[in-house]
XYZ file of C-alpha atoms in Angstrom:
405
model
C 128.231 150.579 23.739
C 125.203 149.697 22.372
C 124.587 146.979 19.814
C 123.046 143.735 18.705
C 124.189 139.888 18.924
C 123.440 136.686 18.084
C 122.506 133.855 20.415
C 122.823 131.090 18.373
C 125.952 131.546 16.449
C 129.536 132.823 16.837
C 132.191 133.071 15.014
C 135.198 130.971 15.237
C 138.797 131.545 13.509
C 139.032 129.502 10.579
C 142.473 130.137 8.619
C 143.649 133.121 7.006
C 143.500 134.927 3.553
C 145.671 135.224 0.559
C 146.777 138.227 2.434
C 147.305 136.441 5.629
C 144.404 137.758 7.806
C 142.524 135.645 9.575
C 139.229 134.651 8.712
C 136.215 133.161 10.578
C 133.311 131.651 9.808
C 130.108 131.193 11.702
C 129.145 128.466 13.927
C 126.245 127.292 16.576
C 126.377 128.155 19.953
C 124.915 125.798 22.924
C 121.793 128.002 22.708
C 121.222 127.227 18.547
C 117.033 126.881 18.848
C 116.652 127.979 22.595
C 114.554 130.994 23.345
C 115.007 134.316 21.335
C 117.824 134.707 19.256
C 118.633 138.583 19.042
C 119.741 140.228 22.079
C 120.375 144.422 22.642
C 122.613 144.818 24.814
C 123.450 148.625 25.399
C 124.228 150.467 29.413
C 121.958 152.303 30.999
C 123.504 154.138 34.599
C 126.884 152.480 33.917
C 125.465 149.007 34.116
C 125.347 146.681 31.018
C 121.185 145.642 30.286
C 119.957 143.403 27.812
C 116.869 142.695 26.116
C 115.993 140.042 23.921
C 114.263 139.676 20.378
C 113.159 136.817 17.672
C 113.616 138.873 14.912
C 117.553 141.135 13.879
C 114.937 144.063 13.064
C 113.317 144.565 15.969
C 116.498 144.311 17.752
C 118.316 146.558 15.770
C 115.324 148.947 15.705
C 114.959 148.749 19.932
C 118.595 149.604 20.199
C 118.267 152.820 17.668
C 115.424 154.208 19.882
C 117.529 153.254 23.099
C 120.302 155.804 21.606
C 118.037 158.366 20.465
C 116.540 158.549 23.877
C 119.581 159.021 26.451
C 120.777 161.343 24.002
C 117.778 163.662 23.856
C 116.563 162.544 27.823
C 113.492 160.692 27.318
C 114.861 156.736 28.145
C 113.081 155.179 30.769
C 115.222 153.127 32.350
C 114.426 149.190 31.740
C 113.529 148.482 35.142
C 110.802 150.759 34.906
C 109.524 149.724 31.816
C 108.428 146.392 33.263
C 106.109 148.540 36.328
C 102.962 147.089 36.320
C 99.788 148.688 36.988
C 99.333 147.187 40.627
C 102.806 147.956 41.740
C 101.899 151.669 41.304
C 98.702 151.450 42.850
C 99.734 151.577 46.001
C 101.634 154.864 45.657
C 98.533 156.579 44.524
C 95.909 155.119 46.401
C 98.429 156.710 49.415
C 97.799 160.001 48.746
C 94.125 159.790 48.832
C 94.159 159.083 52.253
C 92.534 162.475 53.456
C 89.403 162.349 51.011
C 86.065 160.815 52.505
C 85.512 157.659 53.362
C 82.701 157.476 50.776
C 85.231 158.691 48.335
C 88.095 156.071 48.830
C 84.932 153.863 49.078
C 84.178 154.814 45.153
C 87.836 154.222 44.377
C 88.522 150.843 45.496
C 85.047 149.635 43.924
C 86.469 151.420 40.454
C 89.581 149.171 41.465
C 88.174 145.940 41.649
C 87.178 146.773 37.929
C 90.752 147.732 36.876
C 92.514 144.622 38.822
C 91.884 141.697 36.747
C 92.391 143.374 33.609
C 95.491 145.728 34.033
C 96.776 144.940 37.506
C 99.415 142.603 36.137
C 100.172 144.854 33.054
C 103.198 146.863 32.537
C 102.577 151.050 32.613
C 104.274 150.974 29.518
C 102.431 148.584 27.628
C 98.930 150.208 27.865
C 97.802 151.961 25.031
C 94.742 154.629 24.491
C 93.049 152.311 22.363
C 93.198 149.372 24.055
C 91.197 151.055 27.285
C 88.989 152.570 25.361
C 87.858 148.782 23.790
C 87.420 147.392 27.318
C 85.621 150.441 28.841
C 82.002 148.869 26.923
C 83.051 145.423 28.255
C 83.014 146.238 31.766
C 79.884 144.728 33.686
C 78.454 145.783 37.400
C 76.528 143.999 39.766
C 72.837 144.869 37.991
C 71.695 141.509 35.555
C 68.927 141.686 32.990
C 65.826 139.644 33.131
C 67.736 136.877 31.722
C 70.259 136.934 33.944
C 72.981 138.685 32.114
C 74.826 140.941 33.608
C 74.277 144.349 32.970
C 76.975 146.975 31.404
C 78.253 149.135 33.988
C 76.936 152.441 34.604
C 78.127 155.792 32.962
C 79.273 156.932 36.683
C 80.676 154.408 37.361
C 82.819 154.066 34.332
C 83.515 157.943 34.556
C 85.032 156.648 38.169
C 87.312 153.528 36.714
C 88.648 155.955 34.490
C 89.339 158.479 36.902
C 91.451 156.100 38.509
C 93.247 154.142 36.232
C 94.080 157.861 35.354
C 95.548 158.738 38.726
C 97.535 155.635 38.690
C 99.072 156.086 35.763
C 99.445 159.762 36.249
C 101.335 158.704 39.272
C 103.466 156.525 37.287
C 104.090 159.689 34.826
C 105.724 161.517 38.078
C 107.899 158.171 38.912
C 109.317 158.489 35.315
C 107.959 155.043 34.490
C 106.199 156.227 31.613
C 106.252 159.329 29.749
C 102.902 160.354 28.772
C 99.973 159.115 30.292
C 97.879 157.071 28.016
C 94.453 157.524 29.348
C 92.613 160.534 28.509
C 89.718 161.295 30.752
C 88.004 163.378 27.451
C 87.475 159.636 26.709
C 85.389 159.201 29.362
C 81.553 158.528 29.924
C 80.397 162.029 30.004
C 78.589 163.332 33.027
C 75.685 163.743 31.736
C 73.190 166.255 33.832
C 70.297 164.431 35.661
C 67.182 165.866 35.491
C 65.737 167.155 38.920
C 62.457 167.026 40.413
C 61.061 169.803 42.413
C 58.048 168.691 44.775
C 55.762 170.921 45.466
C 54.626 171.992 48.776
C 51.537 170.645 48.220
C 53.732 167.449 47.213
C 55.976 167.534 50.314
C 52.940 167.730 52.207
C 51.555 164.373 51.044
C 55.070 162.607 51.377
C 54.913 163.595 54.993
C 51.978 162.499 55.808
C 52.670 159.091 54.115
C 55.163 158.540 56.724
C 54.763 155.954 59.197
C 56.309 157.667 62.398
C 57.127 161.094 63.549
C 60.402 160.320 63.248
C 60.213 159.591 59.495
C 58.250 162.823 59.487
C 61.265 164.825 61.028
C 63.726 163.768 58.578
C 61.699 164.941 55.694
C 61.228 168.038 57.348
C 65.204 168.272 57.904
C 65.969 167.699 54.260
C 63.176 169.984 52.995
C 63.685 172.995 55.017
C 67.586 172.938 55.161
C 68.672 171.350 51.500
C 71.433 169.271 53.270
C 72.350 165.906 51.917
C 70.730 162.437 53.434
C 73.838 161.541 54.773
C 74.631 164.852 56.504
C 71.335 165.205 58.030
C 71.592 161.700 59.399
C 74.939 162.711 60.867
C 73.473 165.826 63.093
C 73.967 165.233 66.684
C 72.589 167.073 69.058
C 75.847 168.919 69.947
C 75.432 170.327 66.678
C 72.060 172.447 67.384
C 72.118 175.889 68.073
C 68.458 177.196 69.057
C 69.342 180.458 70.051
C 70.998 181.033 66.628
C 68.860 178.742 65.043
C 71.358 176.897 63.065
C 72.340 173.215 62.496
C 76.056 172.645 62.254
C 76.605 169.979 59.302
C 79.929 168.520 60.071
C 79.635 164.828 59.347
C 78.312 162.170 56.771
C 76.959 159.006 57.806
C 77.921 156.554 55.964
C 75.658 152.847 54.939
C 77.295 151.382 57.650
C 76.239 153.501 60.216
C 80.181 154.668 60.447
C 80.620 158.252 60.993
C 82.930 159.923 57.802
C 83.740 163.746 57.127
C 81.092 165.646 54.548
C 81.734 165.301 50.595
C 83.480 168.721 50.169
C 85.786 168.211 53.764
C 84.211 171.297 54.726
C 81.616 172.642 57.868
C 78.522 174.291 57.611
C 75.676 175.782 59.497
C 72.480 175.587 58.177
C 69.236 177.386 59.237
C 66.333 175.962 61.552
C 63.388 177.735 62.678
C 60.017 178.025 63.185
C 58.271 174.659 64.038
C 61.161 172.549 62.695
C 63.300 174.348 65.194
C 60.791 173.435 67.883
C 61.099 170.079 66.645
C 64.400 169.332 66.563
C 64.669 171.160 70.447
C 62.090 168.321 71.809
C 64.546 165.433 70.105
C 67.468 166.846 71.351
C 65.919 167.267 74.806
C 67.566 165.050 77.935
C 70.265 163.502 75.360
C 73.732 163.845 75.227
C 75.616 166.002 72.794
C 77.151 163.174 71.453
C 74.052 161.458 70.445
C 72.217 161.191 66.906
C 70.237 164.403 66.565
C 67.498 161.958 64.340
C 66.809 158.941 65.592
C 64.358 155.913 64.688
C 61.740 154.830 67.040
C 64.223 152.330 68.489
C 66.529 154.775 69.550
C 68.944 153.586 66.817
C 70.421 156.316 63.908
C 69.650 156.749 60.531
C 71.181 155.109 57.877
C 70.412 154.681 54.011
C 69.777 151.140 54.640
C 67.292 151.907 57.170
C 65.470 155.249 55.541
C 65.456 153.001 51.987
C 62.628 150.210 52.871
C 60.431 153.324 54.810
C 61.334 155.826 51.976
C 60.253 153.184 49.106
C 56.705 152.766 51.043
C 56.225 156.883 51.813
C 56.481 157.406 47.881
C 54.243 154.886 46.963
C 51.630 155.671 48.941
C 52.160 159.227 48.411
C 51.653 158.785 44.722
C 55.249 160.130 43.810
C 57.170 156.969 42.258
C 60.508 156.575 41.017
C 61.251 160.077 43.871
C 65.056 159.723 45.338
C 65.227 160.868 48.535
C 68.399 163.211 47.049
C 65.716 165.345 45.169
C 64.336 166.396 48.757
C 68.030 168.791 48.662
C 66.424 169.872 45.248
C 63.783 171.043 46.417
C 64.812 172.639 49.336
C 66.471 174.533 46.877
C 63.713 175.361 44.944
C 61.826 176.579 47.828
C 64.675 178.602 49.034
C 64.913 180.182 45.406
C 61.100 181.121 45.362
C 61.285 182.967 48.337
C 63.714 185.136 47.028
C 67.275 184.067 48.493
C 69.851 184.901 46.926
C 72.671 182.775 44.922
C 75.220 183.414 47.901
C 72.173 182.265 50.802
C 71.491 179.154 48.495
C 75.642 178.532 47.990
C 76.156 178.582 51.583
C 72.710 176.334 52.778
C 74.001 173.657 50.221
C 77.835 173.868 51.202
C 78.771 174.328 46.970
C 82.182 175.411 46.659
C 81.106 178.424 44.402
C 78.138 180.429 43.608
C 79.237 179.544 40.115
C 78.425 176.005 40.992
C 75.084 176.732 42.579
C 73.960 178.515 39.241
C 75.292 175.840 36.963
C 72.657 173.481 38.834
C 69.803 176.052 40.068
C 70.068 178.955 37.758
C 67.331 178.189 35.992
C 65.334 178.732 39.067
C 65.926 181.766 39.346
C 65.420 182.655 35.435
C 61.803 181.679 36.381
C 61.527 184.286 38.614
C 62.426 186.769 36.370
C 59.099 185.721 34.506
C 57.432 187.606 37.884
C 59.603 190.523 38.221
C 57.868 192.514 35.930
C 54.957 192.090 38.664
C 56.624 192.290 41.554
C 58.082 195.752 39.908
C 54.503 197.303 39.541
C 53.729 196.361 42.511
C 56.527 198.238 44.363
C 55.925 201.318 42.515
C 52.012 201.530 42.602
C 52.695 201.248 46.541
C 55.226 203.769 46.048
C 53.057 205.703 44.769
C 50.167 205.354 47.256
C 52.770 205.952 50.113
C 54.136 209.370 48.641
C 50.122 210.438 47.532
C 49.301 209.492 51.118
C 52.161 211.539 52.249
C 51.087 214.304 49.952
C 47.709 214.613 52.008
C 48.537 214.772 54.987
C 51.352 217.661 54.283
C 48.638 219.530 52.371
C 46.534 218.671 55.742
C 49.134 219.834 57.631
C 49.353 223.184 55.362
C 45.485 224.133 55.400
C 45.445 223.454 59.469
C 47.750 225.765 60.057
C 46.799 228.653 57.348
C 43.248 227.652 59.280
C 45.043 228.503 63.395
């Protein structure tokens, strides 16, 4: 049964009535002035649990709820309401163990953010409000030129709160809260970046500013075949095809130097010819299949670390600042675009998931060339034209010569 006591008094026989009941009268207990006074008391899986409170009302008021929600089945069981945040971590961060490396990477950065604050907080005791107050307070690594540190970034936040989501989505499925009380429409928006298409004229002169060959190669690779730094540092030479011309992409290198799986989980082949194919044939020449397809001139692989320091030179002298190396995949897929492939060719060179993807980022692209089909159209039928006039002749050629034999 369910109900409300007092600590600090009881009540103690004292006499009887007129009518020769007995009557008590309150007394202190032991505990008089120790610790709360109200406890609930009510049973929850046929064992008694208790809770206690300084104030009758909020006792009385706890215990009302308590009723209301075994009868209509939304009581979390006591236990459960004291969960905290880094007990269910654990749980969740367990069934992320297939993603990339780079992935879980992002997550247990976003964790170090949520630890301090929330770690030893019950599920049950966050509220929407109070996450959305400490999202603005949360600094990163970056300081100011005073040496404050700076807020975090958008993407990052976007990833805390994808987390602290998971977790206590997780904790939703355990039954150790009801509802979850972050909503990721709360979030930093992701806000679209705006992409930079070299020219060729533009690639050309980042090329050149490279030190090596080798430097030279990689922009090639990510120009020609739109692939991701990361992937393209992860080709070995198993992975080249030159009679099919095509590049398997079937790994991501991490900064490291560690080998992880791509960003989607998923394989790709991507084309190679011409002179890059030529290329790639004399690096992969005399080497195992095993071996980094791009190498430095050391021998050693390619990592971010590594390209960064050449990469930051290249652009400088090339007179193309503030370039990330990224917006090489962007313009791969510009050039693709211009030379008329298709969203399906460009959705498959890129590894999207969807074409619908593909024209969410590059549609515009291809809106531009609508600006020269009008062109391109007049120019099909005036040779049309000249093919079926020319065809014309000859069969009235044809016609005459033989009225003529």
């Amino acid at each position: 049964m369910a109900q409300v006591y007092d600590r600090w008094t009881k009540k103690i026989p004292d006499g009887h009535d007129d009518d020769g009941n007995v009557k008590y009268k309150k007394v202190r207990t032991e505990r008089w002035g120790q610790g709360k006074r109200w406890l609930a008391r009510w049973e929850e899986n046929g064992r008694r649990v208790s809770k206690a409170f300084d104030g009758k009302d909020a006792a009385d008021t706890f215990i009302a709820r308590t009723v209301t929600e075994q009868a209509d089945g939304t009581y979390i069981a006591k236990a459960n309401r004291e969960v905290t945040v880094a007990e269910v971590w654990p749980t969740w961060w367990s069934t992320k163990a297939a993603k990339s490396k780079s992935l879980r990477d992002g997550y247990q950065a976003a964790w170090k953010h949520i630890e301090p604050r929330w770690g030893d907080v019950a599920c049950a005791e966050i509220s929407r409000h109070a996450v959305a107050a400490w999202l603005p307070t949360i600094t990163g690594r970056y300081t100011d030129e005073e040496g404050n540190s700076l807020p975090l970034g958008e993407s990052s936040l976007r990833k805390v709160m994808i987390v602290l989501h998971g977790v206590l989505e997780t904790a939703v499925e355990e039954r150790i809260i009801l509802s979850n009380p972050v909503k990721m429409k709360d979030a930093p928006r992701q806000r679209e970046t705006t992409r930079r298409y070299l020219s060729v004229v533009e690639v050309d002169r980042l090329r050149e500013a490279m030190p090596h060959t080798s430097a030279q190669l990689v922009v090639d690779v990510l120009v020609h075949t739109g692939v991701r730094p990361g992937e393209a540092f992860g080709f070995q030479v198993g992975d080249l095809d030159p009679i099919r011309g095509r590049c398997r992409v079937s790994r991501d290198v991490d900064a490291k130097g560690g080998a992880d799986d791509t960003k989607t989980g998923r394989h790709r082949d991507v084309p190679v010819g011409g002179d890059l194919l030529l290329d790639l044939e004399n690096e992969a020449e005399g080497c195992d299949r095993g071996e980094w397809l791009l190498r430095m001139p050391d021998g050693r692989g390619w990592t971010l670390p590594r390209w960064r320091p050449i990469w930051e030179k290249a652009i400088e002298k090339a007179g193309l600042d503030d370039l990330d190396t990224y917006e090489l995949r962007h313009t791969a897929a510009s050039l693709a675009i211009h030379s008329g492939a298709n969203v399906k060719t460009v959705q498959r060179m890129l590894g999207h998931r969807s074409a619908a993807m593909t024209l969410d980022i590059y549609g515009h692209l291809w809106d531009e060339e609508l600006d020269a089909l009008p062109k391109r159209m007049s120019e099909h039928m005036k040779a049309e034209r000249e093919r079926f006039e020319q065809r014309r002749l000859r069969a009235a050629r044809h016609q005459a010569d033989t009225k003529t034999a």
